[in-house]
Amino acid sequence: MPELSIACLSLIQSDKKMDSAMAYPGKIGIVTVTYNSGKVLDQFLQSLANQTHANFVVYAVDNASQDDSIARMHAWNDERLRLSGNKVNVGVAEADNQGIHSALADGCEYVLLLNNDIEFEPETLAVLAAEIDALDCDLLAPKILCEDRMHIWSAGGTFKAFKGYLGSHTGEGEPDRGQYETRMQIRNAPGCCILVRTAVFAKIGMFDAKYFVYHEDADFLFRAWRAGLSMFYTPRARIFHKVSSLTGGSNSPFTIRYNARGHVYFMLKNLGVMRCLFFLPALQLRMAMKLLLGSIGWEEFLIRERAFFEGIGVWLS
């Protein structure tokens, strides 16, 4: 019999580790932030109820919802739910930190950062817990499909250096034809579903609450990458994401503003002033070109311009 390649042996060993991990699942602290999330919570909670991996606790942090989000969470009536609330909307990053602190205090082995505008399959938690151990990595991201379950939103991702290390999603918008069925090491992924070993927080800290929303996940993963932590993408777990459904859509003024503001702050914080002497003017030039070419209108351009200076202000604060 011909000798197996090192890659084949590695894959076999990885699969054996996965089988072992699924037999002894670790405790997962699921951190989710609700803010007027009532319309998506039923599907999210049903996905949790269906999980074959039962060793989890849900740390739901509500950011002063004005709808029935809290009532729907209470109605789930599961002893694994830990529900807390803020009197005002403190933002996703700070609310995530609150949930993470609770998970760490309760001795969870992993923290799963999970949006509630998603649905997922019954084996999802079991596969994620098994895969992070099989791959022996620090962070893990699943395949993320759009709500139609046919198009990819993310098969992992990276940072585009020429755009000021702007985060990007691999495969975004592509029909899912099985082209991303290989596990691979990645640098970036959307924060809507990331499994994190608890030791990671001790090494690089928590989320930066200055972002409020958007880019806080990119900042966290950028710091993880620079610290030498390993992150993998696995297609063995899939989630279905209702993209930006709770913030008015990807083209809403809210989303445009906080995405633009967050990227400016991200660059100033992580790349330094000297490098930003190139990146910030380049960003302004790209926006001006988009306006001239008609790919964005005056309204969006002005939102982005105001957000540009807001981002500088966040960095200075």
XYZ file of C-alpha atoms in Angstrom:
317
model
C 0.000 0.000 0.000
C 1.473 3.414 -0.939
C 2.346 5.699 1.910
C -0.257 8.250 2.862
C 0.720 11.871 2.390
C 1.271 14.058 5.423
C -1.856 16.009 4.448
C -3.975 12.818 4.375
C -2.627 11.674 7.718
C -3.334 15.099 9.179
C -6.924 14.972 7.933
C -7.473 11.476 9.350
C -6.071 12.544 12.712
C -8.283 15.638 12.595
C -11.383 13.525 11.947
C -10.468 11.195 14.830
C -10.121 14.205 17.128
C -13.536 15.410 15.962
C -15.173 12.057 16.771
C -13.619 12.150 20.234
C -14.664 15.768 20.822
C -18.266 15.043 19.834
C -18.337 12.289 22.447
C -17.179 14.702 25.179
C -18.633 18.088 24.318
C -17.407 21.140 26.214
C -19.515 23.862 27.777
C -20.351 26.657 25.351
C -21.360 30.116 26.511
C -23.531 31.574 23.749
C -23.471 35.369 23.798
C -26.203 37.177 21.894
C -27.337 40.802 21.976
C -30.985 41.703 21.483
C -32.269 45.071 20.361
C -35.826 45.136 19.058
C -35.194 41.590 17.881
C -38.695 40.245 18.425
C -39.367 39.444 14.770
C -36.386 37.062 14.489
C -36.202 35.522 17.955
C -38.650 32.653 17.498
C -36.585 31.043 14.736
C -33.358 31.683 16.644
C -34.663 30.136 19.857
C -36.103 27.164 17.982
C -32.687 26.555 16.442
C -31.178 26.528 19.938
C -33.872 24.199 21.267
C -33.120 21.702 18.492
C -29.393 21.392 19.236
C -27.964 17.942 19.843
C -25.169 19.525 21.891
C -27.035 20.386 25.095
C -24.112 21.640 27.184
C -24.564 25.352 26.581
C -25.767 28.475 28.352
C -27.274 31.444 26.529
C -26.172 34.860 27.808
C -28.687 37.219 26.221
C -28.004 40.910 26.797
C -30.848 43.239 25.867
C -30.018 46.792 24.816
C -33.171 48.586 25.964
C -35.512 46.997 23.400
C -38.827 48.743 22.860
C -40.563 45.689 21.415
C -41.369 42.260 22.867
C -37.801 40.907 22.719
C -37.518 40.342 26.477
C -40.965 38.740 26.682
C -40.099 36.342 23.850
C -36.853 35.380 25.542
C -38.631 34.728 28.841
C -41.264 32.667 27.030
C -38.537 30.273 25.889
C -38.584 29.053 29.511
C -35.260 27.229 29.422
C -33.024 27.046 32.476
C -29.976 27.557 30.237
C -31.018 31.161 29.560
C -29.302 34.004 31.447
C -31.083 37.205 30.492
C -29.810 40.644 31.451
C -30.752 44.107 30.288
C -29.309 47.574 29.886
C -31.379 50.673 30.610
C -30.001 52.321 27.477
C -28.560 50.978 24.230
C -24.855 50.630 25.019
C -24.029 49.173 21.604
C -23.230 45.679 20.399
C -19.573 45.702 21.450
C -20.196 46.634 25.086
C -23.202 44.303 25.386
C -21.103 41.454 23.953
C -18.467 42.199 26.585
C -21.090 41.916 29.314
C -22.160 38.511 28.047
C -18.567 37.328 27.634
C -17.709 38.312 31.214
C -20.672 36.238 32.445
C -19.606 33.238 30.350
C -16.058 33.438 31.682
C -17.286 33.736 35.256
C -19.395 30.596 34.779
C -16.428 28.567 33.596
C -17.426 28.073 29.963
C -14.757 26.410 27.825
C -15.806 28.290 24.712
C -17.671 31.475 23.914
C -19.884 31.460 20.841
C -20.572 34.975 19.590
C -23.936 34.585 17.911
C -26.346 37.019 16.321
C -30.022 36.281 16.831
C -31.038 37.125 13.253
C -29.878 33.673 12.177
C -31.108 30.092 11.988
C -28.993 26.954 12.116
C -29.133 23.177 11.950
C -29.443 20.779 14.939
C -25.815 19.592 14.732
C -24.305 23.086 14.509
C -23.060 23.466 18.091
C -21.801 19.884 18.224
C -19.881 20.291 14.987
C -18.372 23.645 15.973
C -17.202 22.326 19.352
C -15.733 19.234 17.718
C -14.066 21.122 14.883
C -12.299 23.703 17.037
C -10.636 20.850 18.932
C -9.979 18.742 15.836
C -8.276 21.679 14.114
C -6.559 22.711 17.351
C -7.263 26.369 16.647
C -8.171 29.363 18.801
C -11.148 30.675 16.830
C -13.535 29.044 14.370
C -16.081 30.341 11.849
C -18.726 28.330 9.959
C -20.010 28.697 6.427
C -22.574 31.507 6.451
C -25.344 31.439 3.879
C -27.845 34.169 3.106
C -31.455 33.791 4.150
C -32.312 32.131 0.819
C -29.917 29.297 1.804
C -28.537 29.249 -1.737
C -26.045 32.133 -1.766
C -22.899 32.518 0.309
C -22.450 35.467 2.621
C -19.127 34.290 4.002
C -16.787 31.327 3.703
C -14.287 32.943 6.015
C -12.514 36.123 4.997
C -9.441 38.289 5.102
C -8.297 41.903 5.386
C -7.658 43.952 2.235
C -4.380 45.718 2.914
C -4.721 48.153 0.005
C -8.034 49.381 1.442
C -6.729 50.062 4.914
C -7.176 46.436 6.008
C -10.883 46.588 5.334
C -12.462 43.261 6.226
C -13.832 41.178 3.368
C -15.881 37.988 3.084
C -14.728 35.121 0.901
C -17.381 34.034 -1.601
C -19.839 36.791 -0.763
C -22.807 36.753 -3.154
C -21.770 33.562 -4.937
C -24.241 30.684 -5.389
C -23.227 27.842 -3.076
C -22.047 25.145 -5.492
C -19.732 23.390 -3.085
C -16.725 25.517 -4.030
C -15.857 26.229 -0.385
C -16.005 22.747 1.118
C -12.435 22.680 2.409
C -11.392 23.739 5.890
C -8.864 26.532 5.706
C -7.003 28.938 7.919
C -8.412 32.456 7.739
C -7.784 35.882 9.187
C -11.270 37.356 9.285
C -14.940 36.367 9.389
C -18.254 38.044 10.231
C -18.894 38.373 13.947
C -22.391 36.915 13.671
C -21.053 33.434 14.475
C -17.547 32.860 15.845
C -16.519 30.198 18.342
C -13.716 31.415 20.618
C -11.650 29.590 23.194
C -11.922 31.475 26.479
C -8.120 31.815 26.705
C -8.270 34.185 23.726
C -9.855 36.943 25.808
C -7.073 36.734 28.377
C -4.532 37.194 25.604
C -6.034 40.018 23.491
C -8.786 41.478 25.649
C -12.445 42.122 24.918
C -14.285 44.032 22.216
C -13.592 47.746 21.868
C -16.826 49.421 22.979
C -15.970 52.620 21.067
C -17.193 50.986 17.868
C -20.752 50.697 19.219
C -21.685 48.518 16.209
C -19.860 47.295 13.072
C -16.088 46.766 12.820
C -15.836 45.726 16.469
C -15.543 42.132 15.231
C -12.943 43.059 12.590
C -10.916 44.901 15.243
C -11.069 41.890 17.570
C -10.008 39.451 14.841
C -7.286 41.772 13.571
C -5.814 41.840 17.069
C -6.081 38.040 17.251
C -4.221 37.701 13.944
C -1.454 40.101 15.027
C -1.130 38.182 18.308
C -0.428 34.998 16.362
C -3.686 33.226 17.238
C -5.044 30.718 14.741
C -8.494 30.936 13.160
C -10.103 28.445 10.806
C -13.136 28.266 8.547
C -15.131 25.051 8.510
C -17.845 24.197 5.963
C -19.059 21.372 8.206
C -21.217 23.842 10.120
C -23.641 26.187 8.361
C -25.781 29.070 9.544
C -28.379 31.105 7.671
C -28.134 34.842 8.215
C -30.791 37.507 7.703
C -28.156 40.112 6.851
C -28.630 43.506 8.561
C -32.301 42.685 9.161
C -32.258 44.468 12.534
C -30.437 47.611 11.372
C -32.589 48.506 8.377
C -30.611 46.652 5.717
C -27.076 46.991 4.361
C -27.932 50.224 2.515
C -29.713 51.966 5.375
C -28.323 55.317 6.595
C -27.613 53.693 9.982
C -25.550 50.872 8.465
C -23.688 53.186 6.073
C -22.840 55.620 8.848
C -21.544 53.128 11.405
C -19.663 51.073 8.834
C -17.863 54.181 7.536
C -17.222 55.593 10.996
C -15.939 52.266 12.284
C -13.506 51.762 9.421
C -11.903 55.175 9.949
C -11.493 54.484 13.661
C -10.177 50.982 12.888
C -7.451 52.356 10.635
C -6.330 55.070 13.032
C -6.294 52.674 15.974
C -4.606 49.690 14.332
C -2.453 51.132 11.549
C -1.130 54.288 13.175
C -1.117 57.916 12.109
C 1.759 57.700 9.621
C 0.171 54.944 7.543
C -3.185 56.698 7.750
C -1.642 59.735 6.048
C -1.989 57.543 2.957
C -5.067 55.456 3.764
C -7.426 58.224 4.877
C -6.925 60.480 1.807
C -7.186 57.344 -0.375
C -10.524 56.564 1.253
C -11.764 60.087 0.585
C -10.645 59.825 -3.035
C -12.504 56.524 -3.498
C -15.703 58.060 -2.149
C -15.362 61.066 -4.453
C -14.812 58.768 -7.437
C -17.864 56.689 -6.519
C -19.929 59.871 -6.410
C -18.617 61.066 -9.783
C -19.220 57.655 -11.370
C -22.727 57.463 -9.963
C -22.248 54.324 -7.855
C -23.367 56.314 -4.801
C -25.629 59.352 -4.567
C -25.212 62.651 -2.761
C -27.170 61.469 0.265
C -24.905 58.480 0.849
C -21.806 60.527 0.093
C -22.727 63.093 2.750
C -23.477 60.361 5.296
C -20.054 58.857 4.638
C -18.340 62.254 4.863
C -19.891 63.017 8.235
C -19.037 59.508 9.422
C -15.431 59.982 8.271
C -14.945 62.846 10.693
C -16.942 61.054 13.387
C -14.443 58.198 13.136
C -11.554 60.592 13.673
C -13.416 61.994 16.672
C -13.891 58.509 18.150
C -10.139 57.900 17.820
C -9.337 61.234 19.507
C -11.765 60.605 22.384
